[in-house]
Amino acid sequence: MDAVRLIGASRRALAGSGDTIEVVAEAWQAQALAQAIGSRFAVSGPPELRGEALGLTELAGRGCGVLDAPPPDMADLRAAQLTELGDARESLLCLGGLLGEVGIALVGIACAADDQGRYWQCMEAIDAADESRDRVLEMLRRLAARDQGVVERGRTTG
């Protein structure tokens, strides 16, 4: 399945999650998906994005690691269903939106946490989602700069 469709499925699942366990599980799924997308960009994406994509992969992996959520069965793991990135810009825009929504959902969980462990776990996961989103935004900036360079070169040669 392409990245945009998987991100859409993750956004819907996050929006539909009700209790703390479901929100944390969906945050884990989103970070795993960000990790998979980052890996794909690092291996086969535009060369300008590969360094940032590796950083995204590492940060998203950290985001999975701090969340106390059991990994889903492989059949339920959305990241395992990723077959193609599709349009790089659209995929990154959607992923940035998902990571922002994950952060907001985790803020709600942190505010309602009755124990310090859950609170700090959410704070670390919020930080990881925010840093992952920063990498996505940098990747979008690099794509825009590349595209602007192509336009500029086209004007001087045309």
PDB file of C-alpha atoms in Angstrom:
ATOM      1  CA  MET A   1       0.000   0.000   0.000  1.00  0.00           C
ATOM      2  CA  ASP A   2       1.299   3.485  -0.701  1.00  0.00           C
ATOM      3  CA  ALA A   3       2.454   5.831   2.050  1.00  0.00           C
ATOM      4  CA  VAL A   4      -0.379   8.342   1.740  1.00  0.00           C
ATOM      5  CA  ARG A   5      -3.074   5.665   2.125  1.00  0.00           C
ATOM      6  CA  LEU A   6      -1.300   4.156   5.152  1.00  0.00           C
ATOM      7  CA  ILE A   7      -0.885   7.566   6.738  1.00  0.00           C
ATOM      8  CA  GLY A   8      -4.597   8.222   6.170  1.00  0.00           C
ATOM      9  CA  ALA A   9      -5.450   4.912   7.841  1.00  0.00           C
ATOM     10  CA  SER A  10      -3.234   5.858  10.789  1.00  0.00           C
ATOM     11  CA  ARG A  11      -4.853   9.273  11.101  1.00  0.00           C
ATOM     12  CA  ARG A  12      -8.323   7.734  11.129  1.00  0.00           C
ATOM     13  CA  ALA A  13      -7.293   5.106  13.682  1.00  0.00           C
ATOM     14  CA  LEU A  14      -5.693   7.733  15.932  1.00  0.00           C
ATOM     15  CA  ALA A  15      -8.784   9.931  15.704  1.00  0.00           C
ATOM     16  CA  GLY A  16     -10.992   6.950  16.559  1.00  0.00           C
ATOM     17  CA  SER A  17      -8.923   5.729  19.487  1.00  0.00           C
ATOM     18  CA  GLY A  18     -10.677   6.191  22.778  1.00  0.00           C
ATOM     19  CA  ASP A  19      -8.688   5.145  25.795  1.00  0.00           C
ATOM     20  CA  THR A  20      -5.059   5.621  26.769  1.00  0.00           C
ATOM     21  CA  ILE A  21      -3.983   2.186  25.591  1.00  0.00           C
ATOM     22  CA  GLU A  22      -5.457   2.745  22.123  1.00  0.00           C
ATOM     23  CA  VAL A  23      -3.892   6.207  21.765  1.00  0.00           C
ATOM     24  CA  VAL A  24      -0.467   4.920  22.829  1.00  0.00           C
ATOM     25  CA  ALA A  25      -0.795   1.967  20.444  1.00  0.00           C
ATOM     26  CA  GLU A  26      -1.699   4.307  17.563  1.00  0.00           C
ATOM     27  CA  ALA A  27       1.182   6.630  18.442  1.00  0.00           C
ATOM     28  CA  TRP A  28       3.468   3.586  18.278  1.00  0.00           C
ATOM     29  CA  GLN A  29       1.988   2.621  14.898  1.00  0.00           C
ATOM     30  CA  ALA A  30       2.541   6.166  13.587  1.00  0.00           C
ATOM     31  CA  GLN A  31       6.166   6.203  14.708  1.00  0.00           C
ATOM     32  CA  ALA A  32       6.733   2.762  13.158  1.00  0.00           C
ATOM     33  CA  LEU A  33       5.247   4.065   9.916  1.00  0.00           C
ATOM     34  CA  ALA A  34       7.471   7.164  10.053  1.00  0.00           C
ATOM     35  CA  GLN A  35      10.446   4.867  10.586  1.00  0.00           C
ATOM     36  CA  ALA A  36       9.502   2.751   7.561  1.00  0.00           C
ATOM     37  CA  ILE A  37       8.933   5.804   5.370  1.00  0.00           C
ATOM     38  CA  GLY A  38      12.247   7.290   6.505  1.00  0.00           C
ATOM     39  CA  SER A  39      13.998   4.029   5.640  1.00  0.00           C
ATOM     40  CA  ARG A  40      12.463   4.000   2.176  1.00  0.00           C
ATOM     41  CA  PHE A  41      13.508   7.595   1.523  1.00  0.00           C
ATOM     42  CA  ALA A  42      17.017   6.832   2.801  1.00  0.00           C
ATOM     43  CA  VAL A  43      17.410   3.931   0.394  1.00  0.00           C
ATOM     44  CA  SER A  44      15.507   5.010  -2.693  1.00  0.00           C
ATOM     45  CA  GLY A  45      14.408   8.607  -2.228  1.00  0.00           C
ATOM     46  CA  PRO A  46      15.878  11.722  -3.784  1.00  0.00           C
ATOM     47  CA  PRO A  47      19.576  12.058  -2.869  1.00  0.00           C
ATOM     48  CA  GLU A  48      18.949  15.438  -1.199  1.00  0.00           C
ATOM     49  CA  LEU A  49      16.724  13.749   1.370  1.00  0.00           C
ATOM     50  CA  ARG A  50      18.771  10.722   2.327  1.00  0.00           C
ATOM     51  CA  GLY A  51      20.630  12.197   5.308  1.00  0.00           C
ATOM     52  CA  GLU A  52      17.468  13.652   6.835  1.00  0.00           C
ATOM     53  CA  ALA A  53      15.636  10.406   6.070  1.00  0.00           C
ATOM     54  CA  LEU A  54      18.196   8.450   8.085  1.00  0.00           C
ATOM     55  CA  GLY A  55      17.675  10.887  10.951  1.00  0.00           C
ATOM     56  CA  LEU A  56      13.914  10.415  10.675  1.00  0.00           C
ATOM     57  CA  THR A  57      14.363   6.650  10.822  1.00  0.00           C
ATOM     58  CA  GLU A  58      16.418   6.922  14.013  1.00  0.00           C
ATOM     59  CA  LEU A  59      14.096   9.414  15.711  1.00  0.00           C
ATOM     60  CA  ALA A  60      10.965   7.467  14.845  1.00  0.00           C
ATOM     61  CA  GLY A  61      12.620   4.321  16.170  1.00  0.00           C
ATOM     62  CA  ARG A  62      13.263   6.160  19.423  1.00  0.00           C
ATOM     63  CA  GLY A  63       9.599   7.186  19.422  1.00  0.00           C
ATOM     64  CA  CYS A  64       8.599   3.519  19.260  1.00  0.00           C
ATOM     65  CA  GLY A  65      11.087   2.604  21.955  1.00  0.00           C
ATOM     66  CA  VAL A  66       9.829   5.053  24.571  1.00  0.00           C
ATOM     67  CA  LEU A  67       6.197   4.023  24.225  1.00  0.00           C
ATOM     68  CA  ASP A  68       5.061   1.234  26.500  1.00  0.00           C
ATOM     69  CA  ALA A  69       2.924  -0.402  23.857  1.00  0.00           C
ATOM     70  CA  PRO A  70       3.241  -3.992  22.762  1.00  0.00           C
ATOM     71  CA  PRO A  71       4.065  -4.220  19.076  1.00  0.00           C
ATOM     72  CA  PRO A  72       1.015  -5.308  17.102  1.00  0.00           C
ATOM     73  CA  ASP A  73       0.881  -8.585  15.261  1.00  0.00           C
ATOM     74  CA  MET A  74       2.616  -8.344  11.890  1.00  0.00           C
ATOM     75  CA  ALA A  75      -0.775  -8.516  10.181  1.00  0.00           C
ATOM     76  CA  ASP A  76      -1.837  -5.372  12.074  1.00  0.00           C
ATOM     77  CA  LEU A  77       1.409  -3.452  11.619  1.00  0.00           C
ATOM     78  CA  ARG A  78       0.699  -0.710   9.083  1.00  0.00           C
ATOM     79  CA  ALA A  79       4.386  -0.030   8.481  1.00  0.00           C
ATOM     80  CA  ALA A  80       4.787  -3.599   7.207  1.00  0.00           C
ATOM     81  CA  GLN A  81       2.180  -2.853   4.527  1.00  0.00           C
ATOM     82  CA  LEU A  82       4.234  -0.036   2.978  1.00  0.00           C
ATOM     83  CA  THR A  83       4.965  -0.919  -0.634  1.00  0.00           C
ATOM     84  CA  GLU A  84       5.674   2.472  -2.209  1.00  0.00           C
ATOM     85  CA  LEU A  85       6.276   6.087  -1.276  1.00  0.00           C
ATOM     86  CA  GLY A  86       4.275   7.644  -4.090  1.00  0.00           C
ATOM     87  CA  ASP A  87       4.699  11.394  -4.516  1.00  0.00           C
ATOM     88  CA  ALA A  88       7.466  12.441  -2.110  1.00  0.00           C
ATOM     89  CA  ARG A  89       6.001  15.856  -1.301  1.00  0.00           C
ATOM     90  CA  GLU A  90       2.499  14.540  -0.646  1.00  0.00           C
ATOM     91  CA  SER A  91       3.805  11.660   1.476  1.00  0.00           C
ATOM     92  CA  LEU A  92       5.905  14.017   3.586  1.00  0.00           C
ATOM     93  CA  LEU A  93       3.098  16.544   4.009  1.00  0.00           C
ATOM     94  CA  CYS A  94       0.751  13.810   5.202  1.00  0.00           C
ATOM     95  CA  LEU A  95       3.382  12.292   7.482  1.00  0.00           C
ATOM     96  CA  GLY A  96       4.091  15.675   9.049  1.00  0.00           C
ATOM     97  CA  GLY A  97       0.372  16.078   9.738  1.00  0.00           C
ATOM     98  CA  LEU A  98       0.162  12.630  11.318  1.00  0.00           C
ATOM     99  CA  LEU A  99       3.154  13.277  13.578  1.00  0.00           C
ATOM    100  CA  GLY A 100       1.612  16.572  14.689  1.00  0.00           C
ATOM    101  CA  GLU A 101      -1.641  14.794  15.540  1.00  0.00           C
ATOM    102  CA  VAL A 102       0.285  12.133  17.462  1.00  0.00           C
ATOM    103  CA  GLY A 103       1.917  14.854  19.554  1.00  0.00           C
ATOM    104  CA  ILE A 104      -1.433  16.456  20.318  1.00  0.00           C
ATOM    105  CA  ALA A 105      -3.018  13.115  21.263  1.00  0.00           C
ATOM    106  CA  LEU A 106      -0.095  12.331  23.563  1.00  0.00           C
ATOM    107  CA  VAL A 107      -0.410  15.731  25.254  1.00  0.00           C
ATOM    108  CA  GLY A 108      -3.965  14.743  26.161  1.00  0.00           C
ATOM    109  CA  ILE A 109      -2.757  11.435  27.597  1.00  0.00           C
ATOM    110  CA  ALA A 110       0.058  13.135  29.532  1.00  0.00           C
ATOM    111  CA  CYS A 111      -2.352  15.679  31.037  1.00  0.00           C
ATOM    112  CA  ALA A 112      -4.680  12.917  32.202  1.00  0.00           C
ATOM    113  CA  ALA A 113      -1.923  10.580  33.467  1.00  0.00           C
ATOM    114  CA  ASP A 114      -2.353   9.481  37.062  1.00  0.00           C
ATOM    115  CA  ASP A 115       1.220   8.271  37.436  1.00  0.00           C
ATOM    116  CA  GLN A 116       4.595   9.862  36.783  1.00  0.00           C
ATOM    117  CA  GLY A 117       5.767   6.951  34.634  1.00  0.00           C
ATOM    118  CA  ARG A 118       3.006   7.385  32.068  1.00  0.00           C
ATOM    119  CA  TYR A 119       3.424  11.159  32.148  1.00  0.00           C
ATOM    120  CA  TRP A 120       7.164  11.033  31.404  1.00  0.00           C
ATOM    121  CA  GLN A 121       6.715   8.299  28.821  1.00  0.00           C
ATOM    122  CA  CYS A 122       4.280  10.571  26.982  1.00  0.00           C
ATOM    123  CA  MET A 123       6.613  13.556  27.295  1.00  0.00           C
ATOM    124  CA  GLU A 124       9.467  11.583  25.707  1.00  0.00           C
ATOM    125  CA  ALA A 125       7.145  10.316  22.973  1.00  0.00           C
ATOM    126  CA  ILE A 126       5.899  13.857  22.318  1.00  0.00           C
ATOM    127  CA  ASP A 127       9.504  14.994  22.001  1.00  0.00           C
ATOM    128  CA  ALA A 128      10.285  12.148  19.577  1.00  0.00           C
ATOM    129  CA  ALA A 129       7.190  12.921  17.458  1.00  0.00           C
ATOM    130  CA  ASP A 130       8.105  16.614  17.394  1.00  0.00           C
ATOM    131  CA  GLU A 131      11.708  15.893  16.373  1.00  0.00           C
ATOM    132  CA  SER A 132      10.499  13.436  13.716  1.00  0.00           C
ATOM    133  CA  ARG A 133       8.148  16.103  12.387  1.00  0.00           C
ATOM    134  CA  ASP A 134      11.055  18.573  12.292  1.00  0.00           C
ATOM    135  CA  ARG A 135      12.968  16.110  10.080  1.00  0.00           C
ATOM    136  CA  VAL A 136       9.956  15.768   7.801  1.00  0.00           C
ATOM    137  CA  LEU A 137       9.693  19.564   7.517  1.00  0.00           C
ATOM    138  CA  GLU A 138      13.414  19.777   6.672  1.00  0.00           C
ATOM    139  CA  MET A 139      12.919  17.125   3.990  1.00  0.00           C
ATOM    140  CA  LEU A 140      10.067  19.184   2.540  1.00  0.00           C
ATOM    141  CA  ARG A 141      12.275  22.283   2.595  1.00  0.00           C
ATOM    142  CA  ARG A 142      15.017  20.422   0.721  1.00  0.00           C
ATOM    143  CA  LEU A 143      12.519  19.190  -1.864  1.00  0.00           C
ATOM    144  CA  ALA A 144      11.284  22.741  -2.393  1.00  0.00           C
ATOM    145  CA  ALA A 145      14.861  24.023  -2.729  1.00  0.00           C
ATOM    146  CA  ARG A 146      15.641  21.276  -5.254  1.00  0.00           C
ATOM    147  CA  ASP A 147      12.495  22.060  -7.233  1.00  0.00           C
ATOM    148  CA  GLN A 148      13.285  25.792  -7.143  1.00  0.00           C
ATOM    149  CA  GLY A 149      16.774  25.025  -8.448  1.00  0.00           C
ATOM    150  CA  VAL A 150      15.293  23.044 -11.318  1.00  0.00           C
ATOM    151  CA  VAL A 151      12.982  25.945 -12.176  1.00  0.00           C
ATOM    152  CA  GLU A 152      15.863  28.427 -11.983  1.00  0.00           C
ATOM    153  CA  ARG A 153      18.076  26.257 -14.227  1.00  0.00           C
ATOM    154  CA  GLY A 154      15.179  25.826 -16.664  1.00  0.00           C
ATOM    155  CA  ARG A 155      14.777  29.590 -16.979  1.00  0.00           C
ATOM    156  CA  THR A 156      18.446  30.187 -17.695  1.00  0.00           C
ATOM    157  CA  THR A 157      18.694  27.414 -20.290  1.00  0.00           C
ATOM    158  CA  GLY A 158      15.299  27.929 -21.893  1.00  0.00           C
TER     159      GLY A 158
END
